[in-house]
Coordinates of C-alpha atoms and ligand atoms in Angstrom, one line a residue:
M1 CA 46.4 -65.0 28.3
I2 CA 45.3 -68.4 27.5
G3 CA 44.3 -68.9 31.1
N4 CA 41.9 -65.7 30.7
I5 CA 40.4 -67.1 27.6
K6 CA 39.8 -70.5 29.3
I7 CA 37.9 -68.6 32.1
L8 CA 36.0 -66.6 29.6
L9 CA 34.9 -69.8 27.8
H10 CA 34.1 -71.6 31.1
Q11 CA 32.0 -68.7 32.4
G12 CA 30.2 -67.9 29.2
M13 CA 28.3 -64.7 28.7
Q14 CA 27.5 -63.0 32.0
S15 CA 25.4 -60.1 30.9
I16 CA 21.6 -60.4 30.0
P17 CA 21.5 -60.9 26.3
D18 CA 18.2 -59.1 25.7
I19 CA 17.4 -56.6 28.3
T20 CA 14.0 -55.7 26.7
N21 CA 12.7 -59.2 27.3
A22 CA 14.2 -60.4 30.4
D23 CA 12.6 -62.6 33.2
I24 CA 13.0 -61.0 36.5
P25 CA 13.1 -63.6 39.3
G26 CA 11.6 -63.0 42.8
P27 CA 8.9 -60.8 43.9
F28 CA 9.4 -57.9 41.7
R29 CA 6.5 -55.5 41.2
G30 CA 6.2 -53.9 37.8
T31 CA 3.2 -52.1 36.0
P32 CA 0.0 -52.9 37.8
V33 CA -3.2 -54.2 36.2
I34 CA -6.6 -52.9 37.7
T35 CA -9.7 -54.9 36.9
S36 CA -13.2 -53.7 36.7
E37 CA -14.1 -55.8 39.8
K38 CA -16.4 -53.8 42.2
V39 CA -14.7 -53.2 45.6
D40 CA -14.9 -50.6 48.4
E41 CA -13.1 -47.8 46.5
Q42 CA -12.7 -45.6 49.6
A43 CA -11.1 -48.4 51.7
L44 CA -8.7 -49.0 48.9
V45 CA -7.8 -45.4 48.5
E46 CA -7.3 -45.0 52.3
L47 CA -4.9 -47.9 52.5
C48 CA -2.3 -46.5 50.3
P49 CA 0.4 -44.8 52.3
T50 CA 1.3 -42.1 49.5
G51 CA -2.0 -41.4 48.1
A52 CA -1.2 -43.0 44.8
I53 CA -4.6 -44.6 44.4
L54 CA -7.1 -42.4 42.8
S55 CA -10.9 -43.2 42.5
S56 CA -13.6 -42.7 40.0
P57 CA -12.4 -44.2 37.9
M58 CA -9.8 -46.2 39.7
R59 CA -6.2 -45.4 38.9
I60 CA -2.7 -45.8 40.3
D61 CA -0.2 -43.0 39.9
L62 CA 3.3 -44.8 39.6
G63 CA 4.9 -41.5 40.2
N64 CA 3.5 -41.6 43.8
C65 CA 3.5 -45.5 44.2
T66 CA 6.1 -47.1 46.5
F67 CA 5.3 -50.6 45.1
C68 CA 4.7 -51.7 48.6
G69 CA 2.0 -54.1 47.3
E70 CA -0.5 -53.5 50.1
C71 CA -3.4 -52.7 47.7
A72 CA -2.7 -55.9 45.9
F73 CA -2.6 -58.0 49.1
A74 CA -5.9 -56.5 50.3
F75 CA -7.8 -56.5 47.0
P76 CA -6.2 -59.3 44.9
D77 CA -9.1 -59.4 42.6
K78 CA -8.9 -55.7 41.9
I79 CA -5.2 -55.0 41.6
R80 CA -2.4 -57.3 40.4
F81 CA 1.3 -56.3 39.9
T82 CA 2.8 -57.8 36.7
K83 CA 6.6 -58.1 36.1
D84 CA 6.6 -55.6 33.3
Y85 CA 9.6 -53.4 34.2
K86 CA 9.3 -51.0 31.1
M87 CA 7.7 -48.3 33.1
A88 CA 9.8 -45.3 32.2
T89 CA 8.3 -42.3 30.2
N90 CA 8.8 -38.7 29.4
D91 CA 5.1 -37.8 30.0
R92 CA 4.3 -37.6 33.6
S93 CA 0.5 -38.3 32.9
R94 CA 1.4 -41.7 31.4
L95 CA 2.6 -42.9 34.7
I96 CA -1.1 -43.1 35.8
V97 CA -2.3 -46.5 35.1
A98 CA -6.2 -46.7 34.7
E99 CA -8.7 -49.3 35.6
G100 CA -9.4 -51.8 32.6
K101 CA -6.7 -50.5 30.5
A102 CA -3.6 -52.8 30.3
Q103 CA -1.5 -50.6 28.0
P104 CA 2.3 -50.5 28.0
I105 CA 3.9 -47.3 29.4
M106 CA 5.8 -45.6 26.7
L107 CA 7.6 -42.4 25.7
D108 CA 5.9 -39.6 23.8
P109 CA 8.4 -38.9 20.8
D110 CA 7.0 -35.4 20.5
L111 CA 8.2 -34.4 24.0
I112 CA 11.8 -35.3 23.2
K113 CA 14.1 -32.4 22.7
R114 CA 15.2 -32.1 19.1
E115 CA 18.4 -30.5 20.0
I116 CA 19.5 -33.5 22.0
S117 CA 19.2 -35.8 19.0
Q118 CA 21.8 -33.6 17.3
F119 CA 24.4 -34.0 20.0
F120 CA 23.9 -37.4 21.6
K121 CA 24.1 -40.4 19.2
G122 CA 25.5 -43.7 20.5
S123 CA 26.7 -42.2 23.7
L124 CA 25.3 -40.8 26.9
K125 CA 27.3 -39.9 30.0
L126 CA 25.4 -39.2 33.1
R127 CA 26.0 -37.6 36.5
Q128 CA 24.0 -38.9 39.5
V129 CA 22.8 -36.6 42.2
S130 CA 21.4 -38.0 45.4
A131 CA 19.1 -35.3 46.6
G132 CA 18.2 -36.7 50.0
G133 CA 18.2 -40.3 48.8
D134 CA 18.3 -43.3 51.1
N135 CA 20.9 -45.1 48.9
S136 CA 18.4 -47.7 47.5
C137 CA 17.9 -46.1 44.1
E138 CA 21.6 -45.1 44.1
L139 CA 22.7 -48.8 44.6
E140 CA 20.3 -49.9 41.9
L141 CA 21.8 -47.3 39.4
N142 CA 25.3 -48.5 40.5
A143 CA 24.1 -52.0 39.4
C144 CA 23.2 -50.8 35.9
G145 CA 27.0 -51.0 35.2
N146 CA 27.7 -54.3 36.7
V147 CA 28.4 -57.4 34.6
N148 CA 25.0 -58.7 34.7
F149 CA 23.1 -55.5 33.4
D150 CA 26.2 -54.1 31.6
M151 CA 24.8 -50.7 30.7
G152 CA 28.2 -49.7 29.2
R153 CA 27.7 -51.9 26.2
F154 CA 25.0 -49.4 25.0
G155 CA 27.4 -46.4 25.5
I156 CA 25.5 -45.2 28.6
E157 CA 27.7 -44.7 31.6
F158 CA 27.9 -42.8 34.9
V159 CA 30.8 -40.2 35.2
A160 CA 32.4 -38.5 38.2
S161 CA 32.2 -34.9 37.0
P162 CA 29.1 -33.0 35.7
R163 CA 31.5 -31.3 33.3
H164 CA 31.9 -34.6 31.6
A165 CA 28.2 -35.4 31.6
D166 CA 25.3 -35.1 29.2
G167 CA 22.8 -34.8 31.8
I168 CA 21.9 -35.5 35.5
V169 CA 20.0 -38.4 37.2
I170 CA 18.3 -37.3 40.4
T171 CA 17.4 -39.7 43.1
G172 CA 15.8 -38.9 46.6
P173 CA 13.0 -36.6 47.4
L174 CA 15.0 -33.4 46.7
T175 CA 15.8 -32.0 50.2
E176 CA 16.3 -28.4 51.2
S177 CA 19.9 -29.1 51.9
M178 CA 20.5 -30.4 48.5
A179 CA 18.7 -27.6 46.5
I180 CA 21.8 -25.5 45.8
P181 CA 24.2 -28.4 45.2
L182 CA 21.7 -29.7 42.8
Q183 CA 21.4 -26.6 41.0
N184 CA 25.3 -26.1 40.9
C185 CA 25.7 -29.7 39.5
Y186 CA 23.1 -29.0 36.9
D187 CA 24.8 -25.7 36.0
A188 CA 28.1 -27.3 35.5
V189 CA 26.8 -29.7 32.9
P190 CA 27.4 -28.2 29.4
D191 CA 24.3 -27.5 27.2
P192 CA 22.4 -29.3 25.9
K193 CA 21.6 -31.5 28.8
I194 CA 18.9 -33.8 30.0
I195 CA 17.3 -34.4 33.4
I196 CA 16.1 -37.9 34.6
L197 CA 14.1 -38.5 37.8
A198 CA 14.8 -41.9 39.1
G199 CA 12.6 -43.4 41.7
T200 CA 9.3 -42.5 43.4
D201 CA 11.0 -40.2 45.9
A202 CA 12.5 -38.1 43.0
I203 CA 9.3 -38.0 41.0
S204 CA 6.9 -37.0 43.7
G205 CA 8.6 -36.9 47.0
G206 CA 7.2 -40.5 47.8
I207 CA 6.5 -40.8 51.5
F208 CA 8.2 -37.5 52.1
A209 CA 5.9 -35.6 49.9
G210 CA 4.7 -32.2 51.7
S211 CA 7.7 -32.5 54.1
L212 CA 9.1 -29.0 55.2
A213 CA 12.5 -30.6 54.8
L214 CA 12.0 -30.8 51.0
N215 CA 12.6 -28.2 48.4
R216 CA 11.5 -29.2 44.9
S217 CA 11.6 -25.9 43.4
F218 CA 14.3 -27.1 40.9
L219 CA 11.6 -29.1 39.1
N220 CA 9.5 -25.9 38.6
S221 CA 12.0 -24.2 36.5
H222 CA 13.4 -27.3 34.4
K223 CA 11.9 -29.7 32.0
V224 CA 12.3 -33.4 33.0
D225 CA 13.3 -35.6 30.1
L226 CA 12.6 -39.0 31.6
Y227 CA 10.6 -40.3 34.7
V228 CA 11.8 -43.7 35.9
P229 CA 9.3 -45.1 38.5
G230 CA 10.3 -47.7 41.2
N231 CA 11.0 -47.8 44.8
P232 CA 13.9 -48.3 44.2
V233 CA 14.2 -48.3 40.4
H234 CA 15.0 -51.7 38.8
P235 CA 18.2 -51.5 36.6
L236 CA 16.2 -52.9 33.7
T237 CA 13.6 -50.2 34.1
F238 CA 16.3 -47.5 34.0
I239 CA 18.3 -49.0 31.2
N240 CA 15.2 -49.5 29.0
G241 CA 14.0 -46.0 29.7
V242 CA 17.2 -44.3 28.7
L243 CA 17.4 -46.7 25.7
E244 CA 13.9 -45.7 24.7
L245 CA 15.0 -42.1 24.9
I246 CA 18.0 -42.7 22.7
K247 CA 16.1 -44.8 20.2
E248 CA 13.3 -42.3 19.9
R249 CA 15.9 -39.6 19.5
K250 CA 17.4 -41.5 16.6
N251 CA 14.1 -42.1 15.0
N252 CA 13.4 -38.3 15.3
L253 CA 16.8 -37.6 13.7
A254 CA 16.0 -39.9 10.9
E255 CA 12.8 -38.4 10.2
H256 CA 14.5 -34.8 10.6
R257 CA 17.1 -35.9 7.9
I258 CA 14.5 -37.2 5.6
S259 CA 12.3 -34.1 5.8
T260 CA 15.2 -31.7 5.4
Ligands
SF4_301 S1 1.6 -50.6 46.1 FE1 1.4 -48.4 45.5 S2 -0.7 -48.0 45.1 FE2 -0.6 -50.0 46.2 S3 -0.7 -49.4 48.4 FE3 1.4 -49.4 47.9 S4 2.0 -47.3 47.4 FE4 -0.3 -47.6 47.2

C-alpha cells in the first residue's frame, strides 16, 4: 500500500487536467481558417480528394474533409489549419467552415432531445459500432479511456453490450455488410438512446462516398445527435463533443425546471 502511494506521488497526475484547453503537440489539424486571399478557386476545389472544398464563397465541409492538408500545402495563404480540436456539433450544417469567418464550431441547444436530459445526467454509457471502419477511429476512441484522456472521470464509458448502453457511436463509412448488424445493435439499446457519428467516414462516407459497397440508409431513418469530425477523430474532439452534449442537456434541464 505504502509502495503504491509512493509510486502515485512520484508519477503525479497522469491525465490532462483541463481537456477543454489542452495543447496538442505535433502536426494536428483542427478547425481550418480560410482567408479572403484571391486564389485560383477551381484549382483548389479540384485538388481536394473528397470534394470537401466548395467555391463561391470558399468553404470547407469538415464532414467530408479527411484533414490530409493538401489544400493548406498548396495554398498556404488561403487555408490554414489551427489546433482547435473542438469541432463536434449536433448540426450538420455547422461543420461547413466559410471563408473569412473564424467562428468556433458549437452545438445547437435547440436540437438536443429533451427526453435524454431527463434520463442521462452525470453518466453516459456508449456502445461502439465499427461499420466498415479501418480501425483508426476505433483506436482513438479506445484511447479516450486511457490514463491520459481518462474519459471515465466524466462518467462517460464504452460498454460491451448495447443492452447496457445509452447510445451508439458509429465509425466507418457504413458498409452494406454492416447494415443489418448496425440496425440490430441500435434496436438492442433501450430507449431513449443517442447516435454519435465519429469520423469523416461515418459522417459522409469520406473517400468511400458513393461506393456500391456502402449502405447508409440507417442514417435516413434515424436522427444523429452528435457529429464528431476527424480522420481519425482525436480523443479530445470526441470527449469535448460528448461533454458539450451533456452540459447543454444539463442547461436545458435547468431551464426546464425553472419554467415548470
Ligand atoms: S485537408 Fe480537407 S479540404 Fe483540404 S484537401 Fe484535404 S480533404 Fe480536402
